[in-house]
Amino acid sequence: MSVTVRSFAKINLGLCIGSLRPDGFHDLRTIYQTIALHDVVRVEVTRGGGIEIRCKDPRVPKDQSNTCYRIIEPVMAALGARGRVIIEIEKKLPVQGGLGGGSANALAVLLALERVFKKHLPDDDKLRIAAAVGSDLPLFLLGGGVLGLGHGEEVYPLPDLPSVACVIATPEISISTPKAFADWDSLEVSAKGAAERAGSPSKAAKLTASTPSDRMLVCGRRFSAWLSGLSQNKIRTGKALSGVLVARGRGRAENPLLDLVRTGIENDFERVVFPQYPELIKVKRVLEEAGAFYASLSGSGSTIYGLFASRAAAARAVARLRKAGTPAVATTTLTRQQYWKKIFD
Ligand code: C5P
């Protein structure tokens, strides 16, 4: 029997990197948002044993280094199942692009195996298995808007945010996430060194801007204030958030994503990735000039996304980017309901 799953991508609406922890991960705070762009993952289980990964894209690893491969053993053990697992990936998302493509593929394998064996694993077990395979997997067990804490694996569902038009620009640059984190650490060390050399506490404060824990606190306050606004609005209107994004300047009721943007969200990875790849700054600028109400690097990149007030504006931005030689597609963000409705269609 085989099961086909749409493996949707995510973008990060703000990403704040905290301290390097003793376990080698960095604390982080982010809001993940699933989008309609996806790979297709087909899972088949036959007699025998072993794992086989098929994908026409040569950049996709077919061995243990593929997260799909690594999730099979713990899932099969939890299901008490046996067999030869064959995974076929139709790759449309960029590899190492900051859209969580590989993580989404692995989570799709977990969901497909549950269907193949007609068994449901407890949510708690699924979250545990997903987190052990990668920081970006658990978010795909929730879909929609998701608050990500810990090293990104601790996830909480946000109230469903309205679907908005979105442009995904995928410059042909692969960025390794562990390397981007290491570059972030070097940046922190050099800022600290410069501050110490400056001698005076006031100069030092200017140079370091703030410590990782200060920045995490600021980010936490911004997320908290926004969430509190969302729930207060829900109480006032007495209904769930719904509808489409409206033009700039309108109230919080219609436009929760614009409200989030107004809190000043940022992706810290831009500070290490942009100086290395200045062409990405230009891509972000094109999106902003084309009318994006927010544009940012997703994860550690190199994908840059833009959020737009209408599909027409998003389509115009795609045309501009392509004219400038940057591959780009228009898509939409996915509410949690849409995510689960479309995943097995
Ligand atoms: O969890 P994942 O497999 O995606 O992490 C890959 C690597 O990225 C980690 O081994 C670590 O070096 C780095 N990382 C990190 N902090 C995070 C997430 C990942 O330093 N929050």
Short mmCIF file of C-alpha atoms and ligand atoms in Angstrom, two decimals:
data_model
loop_
_atom_site.label_atom_id
_atom_site.label_comp_id
_atom_site.label_asym_id
_atom_site.label_seq_id
_atom_site.Cartn_x
_atom_site.Cartn_y
_atom_site.Cartn_z
CA MET A 1 0.00 0.00 0.00
CA SER A 2 1.22 3.52 -0.71
CA VAL A 3 0.23 6.91 0.73
CA THR A 4 0.89 10.31 -0.85
CA VAL A 5 1.36 13.40 1.31
CA ARG A 6 1.80 17.07 0.42
CA SER A 7 4.80 18.29 2.31
CA PHE A 8 4.19 22.03 2.79
CA ALA A 9 6.97 24.54 3.43
CA LYS A 10 7.26 27.13 6.22
CA ILE A 11 8.55 30.66 6.51
CA ASN A 12 9.76 32.38 9.70
CA LEU A 13 7.96 35.56 10.77
CA GLY A 14 10.79 36.90 12.90
CA LEU A 15 13.60 34.77 14.34
CA CYS A 16 15.60 35.72 17.39
CA ILE A 17 18.78 33.77 18.19
CA GLY A 18 19.76 33.47 21.85
CA SER A 19 22.75 31.89 23.56
CA LEU A 20 24.67 28.81 22.49
CA ARG A 21 23.62 26.04 24.88
CA PRO A 22 25.78 23.24 26.33
CA ASP A 23 23.98 20.75 24.01
CA GLY A 24 25.28 22.59 20.91
CA PHE A 25 21.94 24.19 20.01
CA HIS A 26 21.01 27.86 20.24
CA ASP A 27 17.96 29.08 22.09
CA LEU A 28 15.60 30.70 19.68
CA ARG A 29 12.23 32.38 19.37
CA THR A 30 10.36 32.41 16.14
CA ILE A 31 6.92 32.32 14.57
CA TYR A 32 6.65 29.66 11.90
CA GLN A 33 3.98 30.01 9.26
CA THR A 34 3.15 27.23 6.78
CA ILE A 35 2.70 28.16 3.12
CA ALA A 36 1.03 26.44 0.16
CA LEU A 37 4.28 25.68 -1.68
CA HIS A 38 5.08 22.00 -1.25
CA ASP A 39 6.93 18.83 -2.26
CA VAL A 40 5.02 15.60 -2.79
CA VAL A 41 6.14 12.57 -0.75
CA ARG A 42 4.96 9.04 -1.61
CA VAL A 43 5.55 6.28 0.94
CA GLU A 44 5.22 2.60 0.14
CA VAL A 45 5.85 -0.34 2.44
CA THR A 46 6.57 -3.75 0.94
CA ARG A 47 7.76 -7.11 2.30
CA GLY A 48 11.35 -7.34 3.44
CA GLY A 49 13.46 -4.75 5.18
CA GLY A 50 15.55 -1.67 4.57
CA ILE A 51 14.94 1.85 3.37
CA GLU A 52 15.05 3.25 -0.15
CA ILE A 53 14.82 6.93 -1.08
CA ARG A 54 14.04 7.89 -4.66
CA CYS A 55 14.27 11.45 -5.93
CA LYS A 56 15.17 12.80 -9.37
CA ASP A 57 16.87 15.84 -7.81
CA PRO A 58 20.58 14.95 -7.40
CA ARG A 59 20.92 17.44 -4.52
CA VAL A 60 18.62 15.33 -2.33
CA PRO A 61 20.65 12.79 -0.30
CA LYS A 62 19.44 9.19 -0.52
CA ASP A 63 21.18 7.94 2.66
CA GLN A 64 21.11 8.49 6.46
CA SER A 65 21.91 12.16 5.96
CA ASN A 66 18.33 12.60 4.68
CA THR A 67 15.95 13.40 7.55
CA CYS A 68 13.32 11.18 5.88
CA TYR A 69 15.67 8.26 6.34
CA ARG A 70 16.32 9.08 10.00
CA ILE A 71 12.67 9.30 11.00
CA ILE A 72 11.68 5.88 9.65
CA GLU A 73 13.31 3.72 12.32
CA PRO A 74 11.78 5.46 15.38
CA VAL A 75 8.36 5.68 13.70
CA MET A 76 8.35 2.01 12.65
CA ALA A 77 9.41 1.05 16.19
CA ALA A 78 6.65 3.17 17.75
CA LEU A 79 4.11 1.64 15.36
CA GLY A 80 5.44 -1.86 16.04
CA ALA A 81 5.68 -2.26 12.26
CA ARG A 82 8.05 -4.00 9.84
CA GLY A 83 8.74 -3.91 6.12
CA ARG A 84 10.79 -2.29 3.38
CA VAL A 85 10.04 1.43 3.28
CA ILE A 86 10.28 3.12 -0.12
CA ILE A 87 10.11 6.92 -0.20
CA GLU A 88 9.64 8.86 -3.42
CA ILE A 89 10.12 12.62 -3.23
CA GLU A 90 8.89 14.99 -5.94
CA LYS A 91 11.13 17.95 -5.13
CA LYS A 92 9.81 21.43 -5.81
CA LEU A 93 11.13 23.25 -2.73
CA PRO A 94 14.72 24.47 -2.66
CA VAL A 95 17.28 22.29 -0.87
CA GLN A 96 18.89 24.13 2.11
CA GLY A 97 16.65 27.10 1.37
CA GLY A 98 15.29 28.03 4.80
CA LEU A 99 11.80 26.76 3.96
CA GLY A 100 12.11 23.60 6.07
CA GLY A 101 11.76 21.40 2.98
CA GLY A 102 13.75 18.42 4.30
CA SER A 103 12.04 18.62 7.70
CA ALA A 104 8.60 18.79 6.09
CA ASN A 105 9.46 15.73 3.95
CA ALA A 106 10.40 13.75 7.07
CA LEU A 107 7.23 14.73 8.90
CA ALA A 108 5.24 13.71 5.81
CA VAL A 109 6.86 10.27 6.08
CA LEU A 110 5.71 10.00 9.71
CA LEU A 111 2.11 10.87 8.78
CA ALA A 112 2.16 8.52 5.78
CA LEU A 113 3.43 5.58 7.84
CA GLU A 114 0.59 6.10 10.33
CA ARG A 115 -1.84 5.85 7.40
CA VAL A 116 -0.11 2.85 5.83
CA PHE A 117 -0.38 0.89 9.09
CA LYS A 118 -3.77 2.44 10.04
CA LYS A 119 -2.49 3.33 13.50
CA HIS A 120 -2.38 6.69 15.29
CA LEU A 121 0.59 7.42 17.50
CA PRO A 122 -0.10 9.66 20.54
CA ASP A 123 0.62 13.36 19.74
CA ASP A 124 3.16 13.46 22.52
CA ASP A 125 5.14 10.56 20.96
CA LYS A 126 5.01 12.17 17.53
CA LEU A 127 6.34 15.47 18.92
CA ARG A 128 9.14 13.61 20.71
CA ILE A 129 10.18 11.61 17.64
CA ALA A 130 10.00 14.68 15.36
CA ALA A 131 12.10 16.83 17.74
CA ALA A 132 14.76 14.11 18.00
CA VAL A 133 15.17 14.10 14.22
CA GLY A 134 15.38 17.89 13.74
CA SER A 135 14.48 21.23 15.30
CA ASP A 136 12.23 22.20 12.37
CA LEU A 137 10.10 19.02 12.28
CA PRO A 138 7.57 19.46 15.14
CA LEU A 139 6.08 22.64 13.65
CA PHE A 140 4.73 20.52 10.79
CA LEU A 141 2.69 18.47 13.29
CA LEU A 142 0.70 21.66 13.96
CA GLY A 143 0.66 23.70 10.73
CA GLY A 144 -0.70 27.25 10.34
CA GLY A 145 0.94 29.83 12.60
CA VAL A 146 3.18 28.25 15.24
CA LEU A 147 5.21 29.78 18.06
CA GLY A 148 8.64 28.10 18.16
CA LEU A 149 10.73 28.14 21.35
CA GLY A 150 13.55 26.03 22.85
CA HIS A 151 15.84 25.31 19.89
CA GLY A 152 12.81 25.61 17.61
CA GLU A 153 11.40 22.20 18.50
CA GLU A 154 9.12 23.41 21.29
CA VAL A 155 5.99 24.40 19.41
CA TYR A 156 2.67 25.99 20.32
CA PRO A 157 -0.23 26.54 17.92
CA LEU A 158 -1.18 30.19 17.45
CA PRO A 159 -4.74 31.35 16.77
CA ASP A 160 -5.36 30.78 13.07
CA LEU A 161 -4.10 33.76 11.09
CA PRO A 162 -5.83 34.74 7.85
CA SER A 163 -4.24 33.46 4.66
CA VAL A 164 -2.25 36.17 2.84
CA ALA A 165 -0.54 36.44 -0.55
CA CYS A 166 3.12 35.62 -0.39
CA VAL A 167 6.07 35.67 -2.81
CA ILE A 168 8.90 33.20 -2.40
CA ALA A 169 12.18 34.21 -4.05
CA THR A 170 14.73 31.42 -4.28
CA PRO A 171 18.16 32.69 -5.31
CA GLU A 172 20.38 29.75 -6.29
CA ILE A 173 22.46 29.82 -3.09
CA SER A 174 22.58 26.93 -0.60
CA ILE A 175 23.17 27.98 2.99
CA SER A 176 24.07 25.46 5.69
CA THR A 177 22.09 26.15 8.88
CA PRO A 178 24.83 24.88 11.29
CA LYS A 179 27.34 27.15 9.50
CA ALA A 180 24.98 30.14 9.75
CA PHE A 181 24.66 29.51 13.51
CA ALA A 182 28.48 29.24 13.81
CA ASP A 183 28.84 32.53 11.88
CA TRP A 184 26.35 34.09 14.29
CA ASP A 185 28.54 32.99 17.23
CA SER A 186 31.63 34.55 15.60
CA LEU A 187 29.71 37.80 15.14
CA GLU A 188 28.73 37.79 18.81
CA VAL A 189 32.33 37.10 19.88
CA SER A 190 33.75 39.89 17.71
CA ALA A 191 31.11 42.38 18.94
CA LYS A 192 31.95 41.47 22.54
CA GLY A 193 35.69 41.82 21.87
CA ALA A 194 35.21 45.24 20.25
CA ALA A 195 33.13 46.35 23.24
CA GLU A 196 35.80 45.23 25.69
CA ARG A 197 38.51 47.01 23.69
CA ALA A 198 36.40 50.17 23.72
CA GLY A 199 36.97 50.29 27.48
CA SER A 200 34.20 52.56 28.68
CA PRO A 201 30.87 50.98 29.60
CA SER A 202 28.89 53.49 27.51
CA LYS A 203 30.94 52.78 24.36
CA ALA A 204 30.68 49.05 25.06
CA ALA A 205 26.92 49.27 25.35
CA LYS A 206 26.71 51.06 21.98
CA LEU A 207 28.89 48.47 20.23
CA THR A 208 27.21 45.33 21.56
CA ALA A 209 23.70 46.80 21.22
CA SER A 210 22.53 44.14 23.71
CA THR A 211 23.30 40.67 25.00
CA PRO A 212 21.60 37.54 23.57
CA SER A 213 19.38 37.29 26.64
CA ASP A 214 18.36 40.98 26.36
CA ARG A 215 17.36 40.43 22.75
CA MET A 216 15.43 37.25 23.59
CA LEU A 217 13.52 39.20 26.24
CA VAL A 218 12.66 41.98 23.77
CA CYS A 219 11.50 39.42 21.21
CA GLY A 220 9.45 37.57 23.84
CA ARG A 221 7.76 40.83 24.89
CA ARG A 222 6.92 41.65 21.27
CA PHE A 223 5.38 38.22 20.66
CA SER A 224 3.52 38.34 23.96
CA ALA A 225 2.07 41.82 23.34
CA TRP A 226 0.95 40.76 19.87
CA LEU A 227 -0.64 37.54 21.15
CA SER A 228 -2.39 39.39 23.91
CA GLY A 229 -3.78 41.84 21.30
CA LEU A 230 -4.99 38.87 19.23
CA SER A 231 -6.83 37.25 22.11
CA GLN A 232 -8.31 40.54 23.32
CA ASN A 233 -9.63 41.20 19.84
CA LYS A 234 -11.12 37.70 19.74
CA ILE A 235 -12.86 38.41 23.04
CA ARG A 236 -14.14 41.80 21.80
CA THR A 237 -15.46 40.51 18.46
CA GLY A 238 -16.54 37.17 19.91
CA LYS A 239 -15.36 35.32 16.81
CA ALA A 240 -12.29 33.59 15.48
CA LEU A 241 -9.85 35.55 13.31
CA SER A 242 -10.79 35.16 9.70
CA GLY A 243 -11.03 36.99 6.40
CA VAL A 244 -8.48 38.50 4.09
CA LEU A 245 -5.76 41.00 4.66
CA VAL A 246 -6.84 44.60 4.22
CA ALA A 247 -4.93 47.69 3.14
CA ARG A 248 -2.27 49.35 5.29
CA GLY A 249 -3.42 51.49 8.18
CA ARG A 250 -6.57 49.58 9.09
CA GLY A 251 -7.23 48.22 12.55
CA ARG A 252 -5.97 45.18 14.33
CA ALA A 253 -9.25 43.31 13.84
CA GLU A 254 -8.71 42.73 10.13
CA ASN A 255 -4.99 42.42 9.98
CA PRO A 256 -3.19 40.38 12.65
CA LEU A 257 -0.13 39.74 10.47
CA LEU A 258 0.37 43.44 9.82
CA ASP A 259 0.11 43.96 13.57
CA LEU A 260 2.87 41.41 14.10
CA VAL A 261 5.06 43.18 11.54
CA ARG A 262 4.49 46.48 13.37
CA THR A 263 6.00 45.03 16.55
CA GLY A 264 9.36 45.19 14.73
CA ILE A 265 10.04 41.50 14.11
CA GLU A 266 13.42 40.69 12.56
CA ASN A 267 15.31 37.60 11.46
CA ASP A 268 18.73 37.64 13.19
CA PHE A 269 20.21 35.42 10.45
CA GLU A 270 20.05 38.43 8.09
CA ARG A 271 22.93 39.93 10.07
CA VAL A 272 25.27 37.06 9.14
CA VAL A 273 23.86 35.98 5.78
CA PHE A 274 23.37 39.38 4.08
CA PRO A 275 27.01 40.53 4.40
CA GLN A 276 28.10 37.22 2.79
CA TYR A 277 25.54 37.36 -0.02
CA PRO A 278 24.77 41.04 -0.74
CA GLU A 279 22.62 39.97 -3.72
CA LEU A 280 20.02 38.83 -1.16
CA ILE A 281 19.68 42.41 0.12
CA LYS A 282 18.76 43.44 -3.43
CA VAL A 283 16.08 40.71 -3.60
CA LYS A 284 14.57 41.93 -0.33
CA ARG A 285 14.61 45.49 -1.67
CA VAL A 286 12.80 44.45 -4.88
CA LEU A 287 10.07 42.83 -2.77
CA GLU A 288 9.72 45.95 -0.62
CA GLU A 289 9.66 48.25 -3.64
CA ALA A 290 7.02 46.01 -5.21
CA GLY A 291 4.77 46.73 -2.22
CA ALA A 292 5.44 43.90 0.26
CA PHE A 293 4.16 44.93 3.71
CA TYR A 294 6.93 42.72 5.04
CA ALA A 295 9.96 41.05 3.44
CA SER A 296 12.56 38.90 5.15
CA LEU A 297 14.99 36.04 4.93
CA SER A 298 13.32 32.74 5.90
CA GLY A 299 15.25 30.68 8.45
CA SER A 300 18.95 30.83 7.56
CA GLY A 301 18.02 31.42 3.88
CA SER A 302 18.67 31.81 1.10
CA THR A 303 14.91 32.10 0.48
CA ILE A 304 13.57 35.63 0.81
CA TYR A 305 9.82 36.01 1.11
CA GLY A 306 7.46 38.95 0.83
CA LEU A 307 3.92 39.28 2.23
CA PHE A 308 1.44 41.21 0.10
CA ALA A 309 -2.00 42.75 0.52
CA SER A 310 -3.29 41.09 -2.68
CA ARG A 311 -2.54 38.25 -5.07
CA ALA A 312 -2.29 40.77 -7.92
CA ALA A 313 0.46 42.69 -6.10
CA ALA A 314 2.27 39.40 -5.40
CA ALA A 315 2.08 38.44 -9.10
CA ARG A 316 3.57 41.81 -10.09
CA ALA A 317 6.43 41.30 -7.62
CA VAL A 318 7.15 37.84 -9.10
CA ALA A 319 7.36 39.38 -12.59
CA ARG A 320 9.82 42.03 -11.33
CA LEU A 321 12.03 39.47 -9.61
CA ARG A 322 12.12 37.16 -12.62
CA LYS A 323 13.01 40.10 -14.85
CA ALA A 324 15.95 40.77 -12.53
CA GLY A 325 17.00 37.09 -12.88
CA THR A 326 15.77 35.78 -9.50
CA PRO A 327 13.57 32.64 -9.51
CA ALA A 328 10.32 33.46 -7.71
CA VAL A 329 6.79 32.13 -7.28
CA ALA A 330 3.57 33.51 -5.83
CA THR A 331 1.80 31.47 -3.19
CA THR A 332 -0.26 32.03 -0.03
CA THR A 333 0.19 31.36 3.65
CA LEU A 334 -1.85 28.38 4.89
CA THR A 335 -4.14 28.47 7.89
CA ARG A 336 -4.05 25.39 10.11
CA GLN A 337 -7.39 24.28 8.69
CA GLN A 338 -6.17 24.61 5.09
CA TYR A 339 -2.94 22.80 5.95
CA TRP A 340 -4.73 19.72 7.28
CA LYS A 341 -7.41 19.80 4.58
CA LYS A 342 -4.85 19.75 1.76
CA ILE A 343 -2.20 17.49 3.22
CA PHE A 344 -3.69 14.14 2.08
CA ASP A 345 -5.84 15.37 -0.86
O1 C5P B 1 17.97 20.35 14.66
P1 C5P B 1 18.70 20.40 13.38
O2 C5P B 1 19.14 19.05 12.91
O3 C5P B 1 18.02 21.16 12.30
O4 C5P B 1 20.02 21.21 13.69
C1 C5P B 1 21.17 21.12 12.88
C2 C5P B 1 22.28 21.90 13.53
O5 C5P B 1 21.99 23.30 13.48
C3 C5P B 1 22.53 21.60 14.99
O6 C5P B 1 23.36 20.49 15.17
C4 C5P B 1 23.18 22.87 15.46
O7 C5P B 1 24.52 22.92 15.07
C5 C5P B 1 22.45 23.94 14.66
N1 C5P B 1 21.31 24.50 15.40
C6 C5P B 1 21.56 25.37 16.43
N2 C5P B 1 20.51 25.90 17.13
C7 C5P B 1 19.24 25.62 16.79
C8 C5P B 1 18.94 24.73 15.73
C9 C5P B 1 20.02 24.18 15.05
O8 C5P B 1 22.71 25.68 16.74
N3 C5P B 1 18.24 26.20 17.46
#
